[in-house]
PDB file of C-alpha atoms in Angstrom:
ATOM      1  CA  MET A 202      17.054  31.382 -22.883  1.00 50.00           C
ATOM      2  CA  THR A 203      14.830  30.915 -25.939  1.00 50.00           C
ATOM      3  CA  THR A 204      12.023  33.283 -26.905  1.00 46.00           C
ATOM      4  CA  ALA A 205       9.456  30.673 -25.838  1.00 51.00           C
ATOM      5  CA  GLN A 206      11.169  30.217 -22.471  1.00 52.00           C
ATOM      6  CA  ALA A 207      11.326  33.970 -21.946  1.00 53.00           C
ATOM      7  CA  SER A 208       7.641  34.260 -22.800  1.00 87.00           C
ATOM      8  CA  ARG A 209       6.737  31.450 -20.393  1.00 87.00           C
ATOM      9  CA  THR A 210       8.861  32.907 -17.587  1.00 90.00           C
ATOM     10  CA  GLU A 211       7.430  36.381 -18.039  1.00 92.00           C
ATOM     11  CA  SER A 212       3.918  34.935 -18.153  1.00 93.00           C
ATOM     12  CA  MET A 213       4.494  32.977 -14.950  1.00 94.00           C
ATOM     13  CA  VAL A 214       5.697  36.140 -13.211  1.00 94.00           C
ATOM     14  CA  ARG A 215       2.613  38.047 -14.349  1.00 95.00           C
ATOM     15  CA  VAL A 216       0.307  35.280 -13.146  1.00 95.00           C
ATOM     16  CA  THR A 217       2.107  35.042  -9.801  1.00 96.00           C
ATOM     17  CA  VAL A 218       1.873  38.793  -9.200  1.00 96.00           C
ATOM     18  CA  ALA A 219      -1.833  38.760 -10.034  1.00 96.00           C
ATOM     19  CA  TYR A 220      -2.470  35.927  -7.576  1.00 97.00           C
ATOM     20  CA  VAL A 221      -0.502  37.626  -4.811  1.00 97.00           C
ATOM     21  CA  ILE A 222      -2.616  40.758  -5.289  1.00 97.00           C
ATOM     22  CA  ALA A 223      -5.838  38.732  -5.501  1.00 97.00           C
ATOM     23  CA  PHE A 224      -5.281  36.702  -2.358  1.00 97.00           C
ATOM     24  CA  GLY A 225      -3.906  39.754  -0.601  1.00 96.00           C
ATOM     25  CA  ALA A 226      -7.184  41.531  -1.327  1.00 97.00           C
ATOM     26  CA  GLY A 227      -9.161  38.553  -0.055  1.00 95.00           C
ATOM     27  CA  ALA A 228      -7.035  38.323   3.085  1.00 94.00           C
ATOM     28  CA  ALA A 229      -7.454  42.067   3.687  1.00 94.00           C
ATOM     29  CA  TRP A 230     -11.219  41.623   3.673  1.00 92.00           C
ATOM     30  CA  PHE A 231     -10.903  38.791   6.189  1.00 87.00           C
ATOM     31  CA  ALA A 232      -8.634  40.863   8.431  1.00 85.00           C
ATOM     32  CA  TRP A 233     -10.117  44.370   8.216  1.00 88.00           C
ATOM     33  CA  GLY A 234     -13.384  44.176   6.291  1.00 86.00           C
ATOM     34  CA  PRO A 235     -16.796  44.383   7.999  1.00 89.00           C
ATOM     35  CA  GLU A 236     -17.686  40.985   9.407  1.00 83.00           C
ATOM     36  CA  THR A 237     -20.992  39.274   8.658  1.00 90.00           C
ATOM     37  CA  GLU A 238     -22.817  37.032  11.113  1.00 89.00           C
ATOM     38  CA  TRP A 239     -21.452  33.926   9.393  1.00 94.00           C
ATOM     39  CA  LEU A 240     -17.836  32.900   8.910  1.00 94.00           C
ATOM     40  CA  TRP A 241     -18.707  30.966   5.766  1.00 95.00           C
ATOM     41  CA  LEU A 242     -20.116  34.156   4.202  1.00 95.00           C
ATOM     42  CA  ASP A 243     -16.978  36.088   5.125  1.00 95.00           C
ATOM     43  CA  GLY A 244     -15.027  33.405   3.290  1.00 95.00           C
ATOM     44  CA  LEU A 245     -17.286  33.609   0.262  1.00 96.00           C
ATOM     45  CA  ILE A 246     -16.955  37.395   0.010  1.00 96.00           C
ATOM     46  CA  ALA A 247     -13.152  37.188   0.285  1.00 96.00           C
ATOM     47  CA  ASP A 248     -13.190  34.426  -2.335  1.00 97.00           C
ATOM     48  CA  LEU A 249     -15.249  36.522  -4.753  1.00 97.00           C
ATOM     49  CA  ILE A 250     -13.036  39.582  -4.202  1.00 97.00           C
ATOM     50  CA  ALA A 251      -9.979  37.537  -5.179  1.00 97.00           C
ATOM     51  CA  THR A 252     -11.876  36.158  -8.178  1.00 98.00           C
ATOM     52  CA  VAL A 253     -12.724  39.653  -9.415  1.00 97.00           C
ATOM     53  CA  VAL A 254      -9.040  40.625  -9.198  1.00 98.00           C
ATOM     54  CA  ILE A 255      -8.095  37.612 -11.336  1.00 97.00           C
ATOM     55  CA  PHE A 256     -10.906  38.491 -13.738  1.00 97.00           C
ATOM     56  CA  GLY A 257      -9.395  41.949 -14.098  1.00 97.00           C
ATOM     57  CA  ALA A 258      -6.009  40.393 -14.880  1.00 96.00           C
ATOM     58  CA  SER A 259      -7.665  38.097 -17.415  1.00 95.00           C
ATOM     59  CA  ARG A 260      -9.278  41.016 -19.215  1.00 95.00           C
ATOM     60  CA  MET A 261      -6.077  43.051 -19.080  1.00 94.00           C
ATOM     61  CA  HIS A 262      -4.144  40.228 -20.742  1.00 94.00           C
ATOM     62  CA  HIS A 263      -7.003  39.123 -23.038  1.00 93.00           C
ATOM     63  CA  ASN A 264      -6.624  35.599 -21.698  1.00 95.00           C
ATOM     64  CA  SER A 265      -9.107  33.885 -19.369  1.00 95.00           C
ATOM     65  CA  SER A 266      -6.609  31.103 -18.658  1.00 94.00           C
ATOM     66  CA  PHE A 267      -5.310  33.490 -16.013  1.00 93.00           C
ATOM     67  CA  TYR A 268      -7.968  31.853 -13.864  1.00 96.00           C
ATOM     68  CA  ASP A 269      -6.854  28.229 -14.381  1.00 94.00           C
ATOM     69  CA  ALA A 270      -4.635  27.974 -11.299  1.00 94.00           C
ATOM     70  CA  TYR A 271      -7.302  29.457  -9.036  1.00 95.00           C
ATOM     71  CA  TRP A 272      -9.098  26.105  -8.806  1.00 92.00           C
ATOM     72  CA  SER A 273      -6.192  24.462  -6.986  1.00 94.00           C
ATOM     73  CA  VAL A 274      -4.545  27.353  -5.152  1.00 96.00           C
ATOM     74  CA  LEU A 275      -7.621  28.689  -3.347  1.00 96.00           C
ATOM     75  CA  PRO A 276      -8.854  25.631  -1.324  1.00 97.00           C
ATOM     76  CA  PRO A 277      -5.923  25.273   1.125  1.00 97.00           C
ATOM     77  CA  LEU A 278      -5.901  29.043   1.724  1.00 96.00           C
ATOM     78  CA  LEU A 279      -9.649  29.073   2.361  1.00 96.00           C
ATOM     79  CA  MET A 280      -9.353  26.098   4.711  1.00 96.00           C
ATOM     80  CA  LEU A 281      -6.552  27.845   6.597  1.00 95.00           C
ATOM     81  CA  ALA A 282      -8.506  31.096   6.866  1.00 94.00           C
ATOM     82  CA  TRP A 283     -11.565  29.328   8.255  1.00 95.00           C
ATOM     83  CA  TRP A 284      -9.430  27.359  10.690  1.00 95.00           C
ATOM     84  CA  ILE A 285      -7.722  30.500  11.999  1.00 92.00           C
ATOM     85  CA  GLU A 286     -10.966  32.461  12.327  1.00 90.00           C
ATOM     86  CA  SER A 287     -12.949  29.618  13.921  1.00 90.00           C
ATOM     87  CA  ASP A 288     -12.743  28.253  17.431  1.00 81.00           C
ATOM     88  CA  ALA A 289     -11.188  24.988  16.248  1.00 85.00           C
ATOM     89  CA  PRO A 290      -8.115  24.077  18.305  1.00 90.00           C
ATOM     90  CA  ALA A 291      -4.789  24.074  16.486  1.00 90.00           C
ATOM     91  CA  ASP A 292      -4.282  20.392  17.309  1.00 90.00           C
ATOM     92  CA  ASP A 293      -7.679  19.195  16.051  1.00 94.00           C
ATOM     93  CA  THR A 294      -6.926  15.850  14.400  1.00 96.00           C
ATOM     94  CA  ARG A 295      -9.769  15.871  11.889  1.00 97.00           C
ATOM     95  CA  SER A 296      -8.884  19.388  10.713  1.00 97.00           C
ATOM     96  CA  TRP A 297      -5.287  18.297  10.186  1.00 97.00           C
ATOM     97  CA  LEU A 298      -6.394  15.248   8.194  1.00 98.00           C
ATOM     98  CA  VAL A 299      -8.545  17.433   5.948  1.00 98.00           C
ATOM     99  CA  MET A 300      -5.733  19.940   5.473  1.00 98.00           C
ATOM    100  CA  VAL A 301      -3.252  17.202   4.535  1.00 98.00           C
ATOM    101  CA  VAL A 302      -5.606  15.773   1.903  1.00 98.00           C
ATOM    102  CA  ILE A 303      -6.358  19.235   0.494  1.00 98.00           C
ATOM    103  CA  VAL A 304      -2.673  20.193   0.332  1.00 98.00           C
ATOM    104  CA  LEU A 305      -1.730  16.936  -1.412  1.00 98.00           C
ATOM    105  CA  TRP A 306      -4.479  17.517  -3.953  1.00 98.00           C
ATOM    106  CA  ALA A 307      -3.585  21.196  -4.428  1.00 97.00           C
ATOM    107  CA  VAL A 308       0.130  20.524  -4.892  1.00 97.00           C
ATOM    108  CA  ARG A 309      -0.525  17.800  -7.450  1.00 96.00           C
ATOM    109  CA  LEU A 310      -2.934  19.922  -9.475  1.00 96.00           C
ATOM    110  CA  THR A 311      -0.877  23.114  -9.267  1.00 96.00           C
ATOM    111  CA  VAL A 312       2.344  21.348 -10.280  1.00 95.00           C
ATOM    112  CA  ASN A 313       0.514  19.803 -13.225  1.00 93.00           C
ATOM    113  CA  TRP A 314      -0.698  23.265 -14.246  1.00 94.00           C
ATOM    114  CA  ILE A 315       2.837  24.666 -14.009  1.00 93.00           C
ATOM    115  CA  GLN A 316       4.236  21.813 -16.105  1.00 91.00           C
ATOM    116  CA  THR A 317       1.655  22.272 -18.848  1.00 91.00           C
ATOM    117  CA  PHE A 318       1.508  26.092 -18.803  1.00 91.00           C
ATOM    118  CA  PRO A 319       3.021  27.283 -22.110  1.00 90.00           C
ATOM    119  CA  GLY A 320       2.631  30.998 -21.453  1.00 91.00           C
ATOM    120  CA  LEU A 321      -0.007  33.661 -21.862  1.00 91.00           C
ATOM    121  CA  HIS A 322       0.102  33.350 -25.631  1.00 89.00           C
ATOM    122  CA  HIS A 323      -2.015  30.232 -25.100  1.00 90.00           C
ATOM    123  CA  GLU A 324      -5.609  30.123 -23.852  1.00 92.00           C
ATOM    124  CA  ASP A 325      -7.817  27.146 -23.030  1.00 91.00           C
ATOM    125  CA  TRP A 326      -9.815  26.397 -26.203  1.00 90.00           C
ATOM    126  CA  ARG A 327     -13.114  26.383 -24.309  1.00 92.00           C
ATOM    127  CA  TYR A 328     -12.922  30.002 -23.161  1.00 94.00           C
ATOM    128  CA  PRO A 329     -13.133  31.721 -26.587  1.00 93.00           C
ATOM    129  CA  MET A 330     -16.066  29.412 -27.333  1.00 91.00           C
ATOM    130  CA  VAL A 331     -17.907  30.653 -24.235  1.00 91.00           C
ATOM    131  CA  ARG A 332     -17.263  34.290 -25.089  1.00 94.00           C
ATOM    132  CA  GLU A 333     -18.184  33.908 -28.764  1.00 93.00           C
ATOM    133  CA  ARG A 334     -21.483  32.220 -27.925  1.00 92.00           C
ATOM    134  CA  ALA A 335     -22.372  35.132 -25.627  1.00 92.00           C
ATOM    135  CA  GLY A 336     -22.008  37.725 -28.388  1.00 92.00           C
ATOM    136  CA  LYS A 337     -22.242  41.266 -27.045  1.00 90.00           C
ATOM    137  CA  ALA A 338     -22.476  39.888 -23.507  1.00 95.00           C
ATOM    138  CA  GLU A 339     -19.070  38.249 -23.778  1.00 95.00           C
ATOM    139  CA  ALA A 340     -17.653  40.193 -20.813  1.00 95.00           C
ATOM    140  CA  VAL A 341     -20.530  39.011 -18.627  1.00 96.00           C
ATOM    141  CA  ALA A 342     -20.028  35.441 -19.836  1.00 95.00           C
ATOM    142  CA  ASP A 343     -16.320  35.762 -19.100  1.00 96.00           C
ATOM    143  CA  LEU A 344     -16.938  37.029 -15.571  1.00 96.00           C
ATOM    144  CA  MET A 345     -19.806  34.757 -14.598  1.00 96.00           C
ATOM    145  CA  GLY A 346     -19.215  31.620 -16.666  1.00 94.00           C
ATOM    146  CA  ILE A 347     -15.419  31.337 -16.647  1.00 95.00           C
ATOM    147  CA  HIS A 348     -14.567  33.002 -13.333  1.00 97.00           C
ATOM    148  CA  VAL A 349     -17.425  33.315 -10.836  1.00 97.00           C
ATOM    149  CA  PHE A 350     -19.231  30.037 -11.559  1.00 95.00           C
ATOM    150  CA  PRO A 351     -16.160  27.830 -10.945  1.00 95.00           C
ATOM    151  CA  THR A 352     -15.381  29.861  -7.825  1.00 97.00           C
ATOM    152  CA  LEU A 353     -18.870  29.183  -6.465  1.00 97.00           C
ATOM    153  CA  GLN A 354     -18.574  25.524  -7.391  1.00 96.00           C
ATOM    154  CA  VAL A 355     -15.267  25.077  -5.573  1.00 97.00           C
ATOM    155  CA  PHE A 356     -16.626  27.055  -2.616  1.00 97.00           C
ATOM    156  CA  LEU A 357     -19.570  24.671  -2.404  1.00 97.00           C
ATOM    157  CA  GLY A 358     -17.167  21.735  -2.524  1.00 97.00           C
ATOM    158  CA  MET A 359     -15.154  23.308   0.314  1.00 98.00           C
ATOM    159  CA  LEU A 360     -18.095  23.695   2.708  1.00 97.00           C
ATOM    160  CA  PRO A 361     -17.411  20.278   4.297  1.00 98.00           C
ATOM    161  CA  ALA A 362     -14.039  21.700   5.397  1.00 97.00           C
ATOM    162  CA  TYR A 363     -15.936  24.594   6.975  1.00 97.00           C
ATOM    163  CA  VAL A 364     -18.094  22.074   8.836  1.00 97.00           C
ATOM    164  CA  VAL A 365     -14.960  20.303  10.086  1.00 97.00           C
ATOM    165  CA  VAL A 366     -13.364  23.434  11.611  1.00 96.00           C
ATOM    166  CA  THR A 367     -16.587  24.858  13.052  1.00 95.00           C
ATOM    167  CA  ARG A 368     -18.145  21.698  14.453  1.00 94.00           C
ATOM    168  CA  THR A 369     -15.355  20.105  16.417  1.00 91.00           C
ATOM    169  CA  GLY A 370     -15.698  17.760  19.349  1.00 87.00           C
ATOM    170  CA  ARG A 371     -16.492  14.425  17.732  1.00 92.00           C
ATOM    171  CA  ASP A 372     -13.753  11.810  17.966  1.00 93.00           C
ATOM    172  CA  VAL A 373     -12.020  10.661  14.806  1.00 95.00           C
ATOM    173  CA  GLY A 374     -13.627   7.425  13.640  1.00 96.00           C
ATOM    174  CA  TRP A 375     -13.931   4.935  10.840  1.00 97.00           C
ATOM    175  CA  LEU A 376     -15.563   7.448   8.470  1.00 97.00           C
ATOM    176  CA  ASP A 377     -12.512   9.692   8.754  1.00 98.00           C
ATOM    177  CA  VAL A 378     -10.330   6.726   7.819  1.00 98.00           C
ATOM    178  CA  VAL A 379     -12.508   6.109   4.751  1.00 98.00           C
ATOM    179  CA  ALA A 380     -12.270   9.808   3.856  1.00 98.00           C
ATOM    180  CA  VAL A 381      -8.462   9.734   4.067  1.00 98.00           C
ATOM    181  CA  VAL A 382      -8.263   6.593   1.924  1.00 98.00           C
ATOM    182  CA  VAL A 383     -10.642   8.058  -0.678  1.00 98.00           C
ATOM    183  CA  GLY A 384      -8.804  11.397  -0.695  1.00 98.00           C
ATOM    184  CA  ILE A 385      -5.300   9.993  -1.035  1.00 98.00           C
ATOM    185  CA  GLY A 386      -6.577   7.427  -3.524  1.00 98.00           C
ATOM    186  CA  ALA A 387      -8.102  10.238  -5.594  1.00 98.00           C
ATOM    187  CA  VAL A 388      -4.837  12.192  -5.654  1.00 98.00           C
ATOM    188  CA  THR A 389      -2.936   9.019  -6.583  1.00 98.00           C
ATOM    189  CA  ILE A 390      -5.303   8.334  -9.473  1.00 97.00           C
ATOM    190  CA  GLU A 391      -4.970  11.887 -10.773  1.00 97.00           C
ATOM    191  CA  LEU A 392      -1.189  11.880 -10.412  1.00 97.00           C
ATOM    192  CA  THR A 393      -0.872   8.545 -12.201  1.00 97.00           C
ATOM    193  CA  ALA A 394      -3.176   9.715 -14.979  1.00 96.00           C
ATOM    194  CA  ASP A 395      -1.099  12.918 -15.348  1.00 95.00           C
ATOM    195  CA  ILE A 396       2.196  11.023 -15.591  1.00 95.00           C
ATOM    196  CA  GLN A 397       0.805   8.569 -18.121  1.00 95.00           C
ATOM    197  CA  MET A 398      -0.698  11.336 -20.266  1.00 93.00           C
ATOM    198  CA  HIS A 399       2.503  13.420 -20.234  1.00 92.00           C
ATOM    199  CA  ARG A 400       4.504  10.367 -21.307  1.00 92.00           C
ATOM    200  CA  PHE A 401       2.007   9.625 -24.077  1.00 91.00           C
ATOM    201  CA  ILE A 402       2.086  13.211 -25.390  1.00 88.00           C
ATOM    202  CA  ARG A 403       5.884  13.081 -25.651  1.00 88.00           C
ATOM    203  CA  THR A 404       5.880   9.884 -27.728  1.00 88.00           C
ATOM    204  CA  ARG A 405       2.548   9.774 -29.580  1.00 84.00           C
ATOM    205  CA  GLN A 406       2.270   9.403 -33.313  1.00 81.00           C
ATOM    206  CA  PRO A 407      -0.003  11.635 -35.443  1.00 81.00           C
ATOM    207  CA  GLY A 408      -3.636  10.638 -34.920  1.00 78.00           C
ATOM    208  CA  GLN A 409      -2.839   8.260 -32.062  1.00 86.00           C
ATOM    209  CA  VAL A 410      -5.255   8.253 -29.132  1.00 89.00           C
ATOM    210  CA  MET A 411      -4.572   7.563 -25.472  1.00 89.00           C
ATOM    211  CA  ASP A 412      -5.793   4.149 -24.296  1.00 89.00           C
ATOM    212  CA  GLN A 413      -2.954   3.017 -22.049  1.00 90.00           C
ATOM    213  CA  GLY A 414      -2.600   2.557 -18.285  1.00 94.00           C
ATOM    214  CA  LEU A 415      -5.491   4.093 -16.365  1.00 95.00           C
ATOM    215  CA  TRP A 416      -6.744   5.526 -19.648  1.00 95.00           C
ATOM    216  CA  ALA A 417      -7.509   1.964 -20.757  1.00 94.00           C
ATOM    217  CA  TRP A 418      -9.801   1.622 -17.743  1.00 95.00           C
ATOM    218  CA  SER A 419     -11.555   4.988 -18.059  1.00 96.00           C
ATOM    219  CA  ARG A 420     -11.697   7.619 -20.779  1.00 95.00           C
ATOM    220  CA  HIS A 421     -11.445  10.294 -18.076  1.00 96.00           C
ATOM    221  CA  PRO A 422      -9.623   8.895 -15.027  1.00 96.00           C
ATOM    222  CA  ASN A 423      -8.475  12.392 -14.069  1.00 96.00           C
ATOM    223  CA  TYR A 424     -12.082  13.560 -13.770  1.00 97.00           C
ATOM    224  CA  PHE A 425     -12.978  10.447 -11.773  1.00 97.00           C
ATOM    225  CA  GLY A 426     -10.128  11.237  -9.383  1.00 97.00           C
ATOM    226  CA  GLU A 427     -11.253  14.865  -9.133  1.00 97.00           C
ATOM    227  CA  VAL A 428     -14.811  13.954  -8.161  1.00 98.00           C
ATOM    228  CA  SER A 429     -13.462  11.388  -5.694  1.00 98.00           C
ATOM    229  CA  PHE A 430     -11.439  14.117  -3.969  1.00 98.00           C
ATOM    230  CA  TRP A 431     -14.558  16.208  -3.368  1.00 98.00           C
ATOM    231  CA  VAL A 432     -16.378  13.105  -2.120  1.00 98.00           C
ATOM    232  CA  SER A 433     -13.514  12.691   0.370  1.00 98.00           C
ATOM    233  CA  LEU A 434     -14.114  16.192   1.741  1.00 98.00           C
ATOM    234  CA  ALA A 435     -17.837  15.446   2.010  1.00 98.00           C
ATOM    235  CA  LEU A 436     -17.071  12.317   4.030  1.00 98.00           C
ATOM    236  CA  PHE A 437     -14.946  14.386   6.416  1.00 98.00           C
ATOM    237  CA  GLY A 438     -17.837  16.835   6.796  1.00 98.00           C
ATOM    238  CA  LEU A 439     -20.257  14.013   7.528  1.00 98.00           C
ATOM    239  CA  ALA A 440     -17.843  12.589  10.102  1.00 97.00           C
ATOM    240  CA  ALA A 441     -17.802  15.965  11.855  1.00 97.00           C
ATOM    241  CA  ASP A 442     -21.603  16.312  11.735  1.00 96.00           C
ATOM    242  CA  PRO A 443     -23.555  13.109  10.925  1.00 96.00           C
ATOM    243  CA  ASP A 444     -26.728  15.141  10.318  1.00 94.00           C
ATOM    244  CA  ALA A 445     -25.150  17.354   7.626  1.00 95.00           C
ATOM    245  CA  TRP A 446     -25.896  15.220   4.557  1.00 95.00           C
ATOM    246  CA  TRP A 447     -25.967  18.401   2.473  1.00 96.00           C
ATOM    247  CA  VAL A 448     -22.139  18.343   2.505  1.00 97.00           C
ATOM    248  CA  PHE A 449     -22.348  16.067  -0.556  1.00 97.00           C
ATOM    249  CA  ALA A 450     -23.868  18.896  -2.625  1.00 97.00           C
ATOM    250  CA  GLY A 451     -20.457  20.116  -3.765  1.00 96.00           C
ATOM    251  CA  ALA A 452     -19.311  16.690  -4.943  1.00 97.00           C
ATOM    252  CA  ALA A 453     -22.661  16.180  -6.689  1.00 97.00           C
ATOM    253  CA  CYS A 454     -22.266  19.480  -8.556  1.00 95.00           C
ATOM    254  CA  MET A 455     -18.731  18.524  -9.572  1.00 96.00           C
ATOM    255  CA  TYR A 456     -20.011  15.217 -10.922  1.00 97.00           C
ATOM    256  CA  ALA A 457     -22.799  16.964 -12.837  1.00 96.00           C
ATOM    257  CA  MET A 458     -20.364  19.493 -14.341  1.00 94.00           C
ATOM    258  CA  PHE A 459     -18.034  16.787 -15.636  1.00 94.00           C
ATOM    259  CA  GLN A 460     -20.815  14.561 -16.948  1.00 95.00           C
ATOM    260  CA  LEU A 461     -22.966  17.274 -18.525  1.00 93.00           C
ATOM    261  CA  ALA A 462     -20.362  19.799 -19.690  1.00 91.00           C
ATOM    262  CA  SER A 463     -16.661  18.961 -19.506  1.00 92.00           C
ATOM    263  CA  ILE A 464     -16.739  15.370 -20.769  1.00 94.00           C
ATOM    264  CA  PRO A 465     -19.148  15.995 -23.684  1.00 94.00           C
ATOM    265  CA  MET A 466     -17.068  18.984 -24.836  1.00 91.00           C
ATOM    266  CA  MET A 467     -13.787  17.069 -24.554  1.00 91.00           C
ATOM    267  CA  GLU A 468     -15.147  14.009 -26.331  1.00 92.00           C
ATOM    268  CA  GLN A 469     -16.679  15.985 -29.182  1.00 91.00           C
ATOM    269  CA  ARG A 470     -13.379  17.758 -29.748  1.00 90.00           C
ATOM    270  CA  SER A 471     -11.429  14.487 -29.614  1.00 89.00           C
ATOM    271  CA  LEU A 472     -13.754  12.837 -32.130  1.00 90.00           C
ATOM    272  CA  GLU A 473     -13.421  15.811 -34.488  1.00 89.00           C
ATOM    273  CA  ARG A 474      -9.613  15.887 -34.287  1.00 87.00           C
ATOM    274  CA  ARG A 475      -8.882  12.140 -33.983  1.00 86.00           C
ATOM    275  CA  PRO A 476     -11.384   9.813 -35.683  1.00 87.00           C
ATOM    276  CA  ALA A 477      -9.683   6.814 -34.043  1.00 88.00           C
ATOM    277  CA  TYR A 478     -11.093   8.006 -30.727  1.00 90.00           C
ATOM    278  CA  ALA A 479     -14.478   6.551 -31.729  1.00 91.00           C
ATOM    279  CA  GLU A 480     -13.053   3.074 -31.246  1.00 89.00           C
ATOM    280  CA  VAL A 481     -11.868   4.023 -27.747  1.00 91.00           C
ATOM    281  CA  VAL A 482     -15.363   5.287 -26.934  1.00 91.00           C
ATOM    282  CA  SER A 483     -16.805   1.943 -27.999  1.00 89.00           C
ATOM    283  CA  ARG A 484     -14.804  -0.138 -25.535  1.00 89.00           C
ATOM    284  CA  VAL A 485     -13.420   2.040 -22.696  1.00 93.00           C
ATOM    285  CA  PRO A 486     -15.776   3.155 -19.884  1.00 93.00           C
ATOM    286  CA  ARG A 487     -16.565   6.829 -19.843  1.00 93.00           C
ATOM    287  CA  PHE A 488     -15.973   7.629 -16.166  1.00 95.00           C
ATOM    288  CA  VAL A 489     -15.712   4.964 -13.462  1.00 94.00           C
ATOM    289  CA  PRO A 490     -12.544   2.892 -14.073  1.00 93.00           C
ATOM    290  CA  ARG A 491     -12.818  -0.847 -14.559  1.00 90.00           C
ATOM    291  CA  PRO A 492     -10.520  -3.439 -16.141  1.00 83.00           C
ATOM    292  CA  PRO A 493     -10.567  -3.222 -19.935  1.00 72.00           C
ATOM    293  CA  ARG A 494     -12.624  -5.787 -21.787  1.00 64.00           C
ATOM    294  CA  ARG A 495     -13.728  -6.459 -25.314  1.00 60.00           C
ATOM    295  CA  GLY A 496     -17.063  -5.289 -26.560  1.00 50.00           C
ATOM    296  CA  ARG A 497     -18.950  -2.044 -26.211  1.00 48.00           C
ATOM    297  CA  ALA A 498     -18.303  -0.137 -23.005  1.00 48.00           C
ATOM    298  CA  ASP A 499     -20.957   1.165 -20.620  1.00 48.00           C
ATOM    299  CA  VAL A 500     -20.945   4.950 -20.513  1.00 47.00           C
TER     300      VAL A 500
END
């Protein structure tokens, strides 16, 4: 085993142990902690407890990328906890459909994280930027900006699943079918984009930019797929309660985050490192995929 492999293996073990402790702490709150009047709030408190544990591990290892896997690992566990604690029957069809879509999404994203995880010697380039901009308040920025804020965002996106398991009784209908199609389609788009990007990274030449496959249709097909997944959950929530239009709030926040923060940061970095990316920007749509065409792209 090479030094790099040993470092990656040891890092993976450390991350795994931290997540076991974190979710164990969250589960302990669910099982033995004082209950609130609302199941959703119990879930939020357990979620934040687990987040704080991961934050502690991040600070201990001087690497906020400890949190990266949290985004994909937490949702199926939260869905399961709500389902167990609610009065939803174990054979509720809509709940099973939601769980299947969430698990497919979580497995795809977690496997992609595992494949691209080099070890704890590496940290996402955005995290030091956040801490440096905060100056003396870097620990607060680390906790709130890198850990708690994404946790709250994912929690908001998961509220439609809470609606599904707590407001049962409506028959599965056409909107559920649409939600399944959108959800599986979203995972398929993200998986395809992952495979194409991994293949490109293995074979790319210096300065070459990605504009092949789905990446010729959208500059960020992975982000489009991600937002589509959260829209799928919102559709399930609306199917369970047609009056709960607020279930789209999570998907809307995801869309805003990608459009106002993630995409601008990624594109600025790409333009600085690869000048040829400017030509891709001029002809490939920014977000919603469409067949490639000549001329300047709509953003």
